[in-house]
mmCIF file of C-alpha atoms in Angstrom:
data_model
loop_
_atom_site.group_PDB
_atom_site.id
_atom_site.type_symbol
_atom_site.label_atom_id
_atom_site.label_comp_id
_atom_site.label_asym_id
_atom_site.label_seq_id
_atom_site.Cartn_x
_atom_site.Cartn_y
_atom_site.Cartn_z
ATOM 1 C CA MET K 1 27.329 -0.859 5.511
ATOM 2 C CA MET K 2 24.435 -2.693 6.305
ATOM 3 C CA PHE K 3 22.364 0.050 6.779
ATOM 4 C CA LEU K 4 23.454 1.864 3.283
ATOM 5 C CA ARG K 5 22.403 -1.343 1.464
ATOM 6 C CA VAL K 6 19.052 -1.300 3.084
ATOM 7 C CA SER K 7 18.799 2.198 2.368
ATOM 8 C CA LEU K 8 19.643 1.803 -1.265
ATOM 9 C CA THR K 9 17.468 -1.097 -1.564
ATOM 10 C CA LEU K 10 14.547 0.813 0.206
ATOM 11 C CA GLY K 11 15.132 3.593 -2.453
ATOM 12 C CA CYS K 12 14.703 1.016 -5.378
ATOM 13 C CA LEU K 13 11.330 -0.161 -3.685
ATOM 14 C CA LEU K 14 10.121 3.520 -3.419
ATOM 15 C CA ALA K 15 10.555 4.403 -6.810
ATOM 16 C CA LEU K 16 8.607 1.508 -7.923
ATOM 17 C CA SER K 17 5.854 2.179 -5.215
ATOM 18 C CA ARG K 18 5.811 6.058 -5.342
ATOM 19 C CA ALA K 19 5.567 6.584 -1.378
ATOM 20 C CA ILE K 20 4.034 9.767 -0.455
ATOM 21 C CA PRO K 21 5.204 11.592 2.847
ATOM 22 C CA LEU K 22 3.750 11.525 6.401
ATOM 23 C CA ASN K 23 3.004 15.346 6.561
ATOM 24 C CA SER K 24 1.323 15.565 3.396
ATOM 25 C CA THR K 25 -2.529 16.371 3.590
ATOM 26 C CA ARG K 26 -3.386 15.548 -0.063
ATOM 27 C CA GLY K 27 -4.188 12.569 -1.673
ATOM 28 C CA ARG K 28 -1.454 10.574 -4.061
ATOM 29 C CA CYS K 29 -3.456 11.674 -6.943
ATOM 30 C CA GLN K 30 -3.049 15.609 -6.334
ATOM 31 C CA TYR K 31 0.211 14.997 -4.455
ATOM 32 C CA MET K 32 1.699 13.224 -7.843
ATOM 33 C CA LYS K 33 0.160 15.983 -9.950
ATOM 34 C CA GLU K 34 1.653 19.094 -7.799
ATOM 35 C CA LYS K 35 4.956 17.380 -7.881
ATOM 36 C CA ASP K 36 4.552 17.357 -11.802
ATOM 37 C CA TYR K 37 5.356 13.630 -11.939
ATOM 38 C CA TYR K 38 3.539 12.969 -15.212
ATOM 39 C CA GLY K 39 5.140 15.601 -17.001
ATOM 40 C CA LYS K 40 3.962 17.548 -20.356
ATOM 41 C CA GLY K 41 1.925 15.876 -23.136
ATOM 42 C CA GLY K 42 1.240 12.674 -21.478
ATOM 43 C CA PHE K 43 -1.760 10.979 -19.508
ATOM 44 C CA VAL K 44 -2.601 13.260 -16.542
ATOM 45 C CA PRO K 45 -5.246 11.262 -14.022
ATOM 46 C CA GLU K 46 -8.213 12.731 -12.916
ATOM 47 C CA CYS K 47 -8.610 13.381 -8.886
ATOM 48 C CA ASP K 48 -11.551 13.790 -6.628
ATOM 49 C CA SER K 49 -12.313 16.506 -4.049
ATOM 50 C CA ASP K 50 -10.032 14.382 -1.752
ATOM 51 C CA GLY K 51 -7.015 14.364 -3.893
ATOM 52 C CA ASN K 52 -7.639 10.574 -4.588
ATOM 53 C CA TYR K 53 -7.873 9.078 -8.088
ATOM 54 C CA VAL K 54 -11.825 8.893 -9.468
ATOM 55 C CA ALA K 55 -12.559 5.611 -9.935
ATOM 56 C CA GLN K 56 -12.988 5.414 -13.664
ATOM 57 C CA GLN K 57 -10.135 6.997 -15.800
ATOM 58 C CA CYS K 58 -10.211 7.913 -19.369
ATOM 59 C CA CYS K 59 -7.180 9.090 -21.590
ATOM 60 C CA THR K 60 -8.446 11.517 -24.581
ATOM 61 C CA LEU K 61 -5.303 10.557 -26.409
ATOM 62 C CA THR K 62 -6.269 6.755 -27.196
ATOM 63 C CA GLY K 63 -10.031 6.631 -26.273
ATOM 64 C CA TYR K 64 -9.442 4.238 -23.303
ATOM 65 C CA CYS K 65 -11.229 4.291 -20.131
ATOM 66 C CA TRP K 66 -10.359 1.944 -17.039
ATOM 67 C CA CYS K 67 -11.174 1.426 -13.656
ATOM 68 C CA VAL K 68 -8.460 2.117 -10.834
ATOM 69 C CA ASP K 69 -7.798 1.870 -6.886
ATOM 70 C CA ILE K 70 -8.717 5.284 -5.986
ATOM 71 C CA LEU K 71 -6.155 5.502 -3.383
ATOM 72 C CA SER K 72 -2.730 4.128 -5.442
ATOM 73 C CA GLY K 73 -3.971 4.540 -9.221
ATOM 74 C CA LYS K 74 -3.254 1.202 -9.866
ATOM 75 C CA GLU K 75 -5.372 0.053 -12.996
ATOM 76 C CA ILE K 76 -7.698 -2.890 -12.076
ATOM 77 C CA PRO K 77 -6.993 -5.628 -14.256
ATOM 78 C CA ASN K 78 -9.656 -6.295 -17.350
ATOM 79 C CA THR K 79 -11.397 -3.145 -16.906
ATOM 80 C CA LYS K 80 -9.908 -1.387 -20.072
ATOM 81 C CA ALA K 81 -12.289 -0.696 -22.776
ATOM 82 C CA VAL K 82 -12.869 2.152 -25.608
ATOM 83 C CA PRO K 83 -15.940 4.022 -25.665
ATOM 84 C CA GLY K 84 -18.597 2.082 -27.565
ATOM 85 C CA ASP K 85 -17.218 -1.294 -26.562
ATOM 86 C CA PHE K 86 -18.751 -3.214 -23.300
ATOM 87 C CA GLN K 87 -17.666 -0.890 -20.429
ATOM 88 C CA VAL K 88 -16.913 -2.045 -16.950
ATOM 89 C CA ASP K 89 -19.139 -0.012 -14.230
ATOM 90 C CA CYS K 90 -16.472 0.966 -12.104
ATOM 91 C CA GLY K 91 -18.900 1.755 -9.184
ATOM 92 C CA LYS K 92 -19.625 -2.102 -9.178
ATOM 93 C CA GLU K 93 -18.507 -4.539 -6.580
ATOM 94 C CA HIS K 94 -15.254 -5.912 -7.064
ATOM 95 C CA TYR K 95 -13.970 -9.173 -5.756
ATOM 96 C CA CYS K 96 -10.584 -10.526 -4.083
ATOM 97 C CA PRO K 97 -8.599 -13.528 -5.728
ATOM 98 C CA TYR K 98 -8.590 -16.691 -3.894
ATOM 99 C CA ASP K 99 -7.125 -16.584 -0.501
ATOM 100 C CA TRP K 100 -7.093 -12.803 0.088
ATOM 101 C CA SER K 101 -9.630 -11.032 2.006
ATOM 102 C CA GLN K 102 -11.457 -8.326 1.337
ATOM 103 C CA TYR K 103 -12.054 -5.032 3.240
ATOM 104 C CA GLY K 104 -13.305 -1.753 1.829
ATOM 105 C CA SER K 105 -11.730 -1.516 -1.490
ATOM 106 C CA ARG K 106 -8.580 -3.430 -1.141
ATOM 107 C CA CYS K 107 -7.812 -7.345 -0.827
ATOM 108 C CA PHE K 108 -5.053 -8.443 2.109
ATOM 109 C CA ILE K 109 -3.184 -11.657 2.544
ATOM 110 C CA PHE K 110 -1.449 -12.952 5.580
ATOM 111 C CA ILE K 111 1.935 -14.907 4.355
ATOM 112 C CA ASP K 112 3.271 -16.555 7.306
ATOM 113 C CA THR K 113 6.644 -17.474 5.893
ATOM 114 C CA PRO K 114 9.285 -15.250 7.715
ATOM 115 C CA LYS K 115 11.231 -12.821 5.497
ATOM 116 C CA SER K 116 13.095 -9.617 5.855
ATOM 117 C CA TRP K 117 11.239 -6.615 5.315
ATOM 118 C CA ILE K 118 12.964 -5.891 1.818
ATOM 119 C CA GLU K 119 12.173 -9.857 0.841
ATOM 120 C CA ALA K 120 8.512 -9.197 1.906
ATOM 121 C CA GLU K 121 7.916 -6.101 -0.074
ATOM 122 C CA SER K 122 9.340 -7.718 -3.041
ATOM 123 C CA TYR K 123 6.928 -10.936 -2.355
ATOM 124 C CA CYS K 124 3.902 -8.261 -2.428
ATOM 125 C CA LEU K 125 5.097 -6.491 -5.755
ATOM 126 C CA PHE K 126 5.471 -9.755 -7.595
ATOM 127 C CA GLU K 127 2.005 -10.447 -6.156
ATOM 128 C CA GLY K 128 0.537 -6.853 -7.476
ATOM 129 C CA GLY K 129 0.538 -5.253 -4.534
ATOM 130 C CA ASN K 130 2.459 -3.880 -1.658
ATOM 131 C CA LEU K 131 3.210 -4.641 2.255
ATOM 132 C CA ALA K 132 0.113 -3.556 3.511
ATOM 133 C CA SER K 133 -0.806 0.307 4.698
ATOM 134 C CA ILE K 134 -3.264 0.884 7.547
ATOM 135 C CA HIS K 135 -5.454 3.877 7.703
ATOM 136 C CA SER K 136 -7.805 3.365 10.727
ATOM 137 C CA ASP K 137 -8.854 1.241 13.889
ATOM 138 C CA ASP K 138 -10.952 -0.769 12.169
ATOM 139 C CA GLU K 139 -8.413 -1.652 9.384
ATOM 140 C CA ASN K 140 -5.715 -2.242 12.006
ATOM 141 C CA HIS K 141 -7.890 -4.856 13.949
ATOM 142 C CA PHE K 142 -9.115 -6.490 10.281
ATOM 143 C CA ILE K 143 -5.152 -6.919 9.657
ATOM 144 C CA GLN K 144 -4.330 -8.349 13.277
ATOM 145 C CA GLY K 145 -7.466 -11.094 12.720
ATOM 146 C CA LEU K 146 -5.263 -12.025 9.577
ATOM 147 C CA THR K 147 -2.089 -12.504 11.212
ATOM 148 C CA ARG K 148 -3.642 -14.570 14.403
ATOM 149 C CA GLY K 149 -3.757 -17.850 12.309
ATOM 150 C CA TYR K 150 -4.146 -21.458 13.514
ATOM 151 C CA THR K 151 -2.550 -20.886 16.760
ATOM 152 C CA HIS K 152 -4.541 -18.041 17.892
ATOM 153 C CA GLU K 153 -1.561 -16.145 18.455
ATOM 154 C CA PHE K 154 -0.363 -12.520 17.055
ATOM 155 C CA PRO K 155 2.940 -13.081 15.525
ATOM 156 C CA GLU K 156 5.030 -9.679 15.225
ATOM 157 C CA ALA K 157 4.411 -8.824 11.535
ATOM 158 C CA TRP K 158 5.747 -6.739 8.728
ATOM 159 C CA ILE K 159 3.428 -4.018 7.278
ATOM 160 C CA GLY K 160 4.726 -1.539 4.496
ATOM 161 C CA GLY K 161 5.956 1.554 6.848
ATOM 162 C CA GLN K 162 9.287 2.739 6.867
ATOM 163 C CA ASP K 163 11.582 5.628 7.488
ATOM 164 C CA ALA K 164 14.922 4.564 5.973
ATOM 165 C CA ILE K 165 14.927 7.686 3.499
ATOM 166 C CA GLN K 166 14.911 10.180 6.693
ATOM 167 C CA SER K 167 14.626 9.302 10.009
ATOM 168 C CA CYS K 168 10.862 9.988 11.847
ATOM 169 C CA PHE K 169 9.561 10.639 8.445
ATOM 170 C CA TRP K 170 7.143 7.557 7.965
ATOM 171 C CA MET K 171 5.642 6.599 4.857
ATOM 172 C CA TRP K 172 3.434 3.771 3.306
ATOM 173 C CA ASN K 173 5.040 1.976 0.089
ATOM 174 C CA ASP K 174 1.539 1.748 -1.570
ATOM 175 C CA GLY K 175 1.916 5.201 -1.947
ATOM 176 C CA THR K 176 -1.230 6.439 0.257
ATOM 177 C CA ARG K 177 -1.092 8.960 3.088
ATOM 178 C CA PHE K 178 0.560 7.938 6.502
ATOM 179 C CA ASP K 179 -2.797 9.119 8.185
ATOM 180 C CA TYR K 180 -3.016 6.521 11.022
ATOM 181 C CA GLY K 181 -0.763 5.025 13.737
ATOM 182 C CA MET K 182 -0.931 2.663 16.759
ATOM 183 C CA TRP K 183 2.688 3.018 17.880
ATOM 184 C CA TYR K 184 3.986 1.193 20.920
ATOM 185 C CA SER K 185 6.738 3.895 21.747
ATOM 186 C CA ASP K 186 7.839 7.336 20.921
ATOM 187 C CA TYR K 187 10.366 8.139 18.129
ATOM 188 C CA ASP K 188 13.785 7.750 18.759
ATOM 189 C CA VAL K 189 15.961 9.879 16.107
ATOM 190 C CA GLU K 190 18.920 7.840 16.673
ATOM 191 C CA ARG K 191 17.869 4.186 16.393
ATOM 192 C CA THR K 192 18.734 2.041 13.529
ATOM 193 C CA GLU K 193 15.536 0.398 13.130
ATOM 194 C CA HIS K 194 13.694 1.739 9.797
ATOM 195 C CA CYS K 195 11.065 -0.822 9.172
ATOM 196 C CA LEU K 196 7.435 -1.199 10.730
ATOM 197 C CA GLU K 197 5.917 -4.080 12.119
ATOM 198 C CA ILE K 198 2.409 -4.993 14.090
ATOM 199 C CA ASN K 199 1.616 -6.767 16.861
ATOM 200 C CA HIS K 200 4.138 -5.571 19.036
ATOM 201 C CA GLY K 201 4.407 -6.450 23.128
ATOM 202 C CA TYR K 202 1.211 -7.386 24.973
ATOM 203 C CA MET K 203 -0.709 -4.631 23.702
ATOM 204 C CA LEU K 204 -0.035 -5.596 19.848
ATOM 205 C CA LYS K 205 0.907 -1.951 18.836
ATOM 206 C CA TRP K 206 3.319 -0.861 16.069
ATOM 207 C CA ASN K 207 7.049 -0.734 16.371
ATOM 208 C CA TYR K 208 9.775 -0.198 14.561
ATOM 209 C CA ALA K 209 12.191 -2.966 13.703
ATOM 210 C CA ALA K 210 15.840 -3.955 11.829
ATOM 211 C CA CYS K 211 14.385 -4.268 8.307
ATOM 212 C CA ASN K 212 17.209 -7.097 7.713
ATOM 213 C CA GLU K 213 14.947 -9.432 10.693
ATOM 214 C CA THR K 214 12.441 -11.888 9.499
ATOM 215 C CA ARG K 215 9.077 -11.531 10.169
ATOM 216 C CA PRO K 216 5.456 -13.051 8.448
ATOM 217 C CA PHE K 217 4.063 -10.355 6.637
ATOM 218 C CA VAL K 218 0.451 -8.772 5.194
ATOM 219 C CA CYS K 219 0.351 -7.607 1.443
ATOM 220 C CA VAL K 220 -2.494 -5.270 0.148
ATOM 221 C CA LYS K 221 -3.736 -4.797 -3.497
ATOM 222 C CA SER K 222 -6.294 -3.659 -5.394
ATOM 223 C CA HIS K 223 -9.822 -5.566 -6.334
ATOM 224 C CA TRP K 224 -8.594 -8.046 -9.318
ATOM 225 C CA ARG K 225 -12.049 -8.820 -11.001
ATOM 226 C CA THR K 226 -15.255 -6.427 -11.861
ATOM 227 C CA ILE K 227 -18.462 -8.452 -11.638
ATOM 228 C CA LEU K 228 -21.559 -6.833 -13.578
ATOM 229 C CA PHE K 229 -24.856 -7.630 -12.284
#
């Protein structure tokens, strides 16, 4: 029953985050268009050659244009305007909120209050993001650095991966491709642990853990403010 409740709750969170599967070779924008998620007659976003979102999106029906995070497609606040009004340049530099740390085009924060994976994801959603996805060695090292904190240790911490829907079919809850891994051990199809943690073991690898266990965690979200120079 516990696993069923966890799976149902994860399903609700996935519906909010629109995760795409591990074996997808397309960016989220192209994936969602191919799945006909946007339907007929509504706004359909523009994708780049990698299948990610074009930084500036425009709707011909309303005339509005706005900036988005190119990986998730989420609108960057305070960037929407109609042609002729003062336009935000989506190519200009973006900044993160206070206490958040910038890496590339995204903002991260480490929360050292232990929560279950579902509680942690809900917290990140409330902050306008998701549990963090990781896409390279450098990004993994950066996030490990965030978790180090004042103790100069590396606690096991939740990130946004889960395979509760189908065992060994990992997805990021922010909808980005699961295109990188730093695994401690091989997959075990029969296990009951379906949520992803970092800093496992003395080599600080990724590992699966029971979703109802509590861990500190890392959130990610798009830049929140654009500064024009």
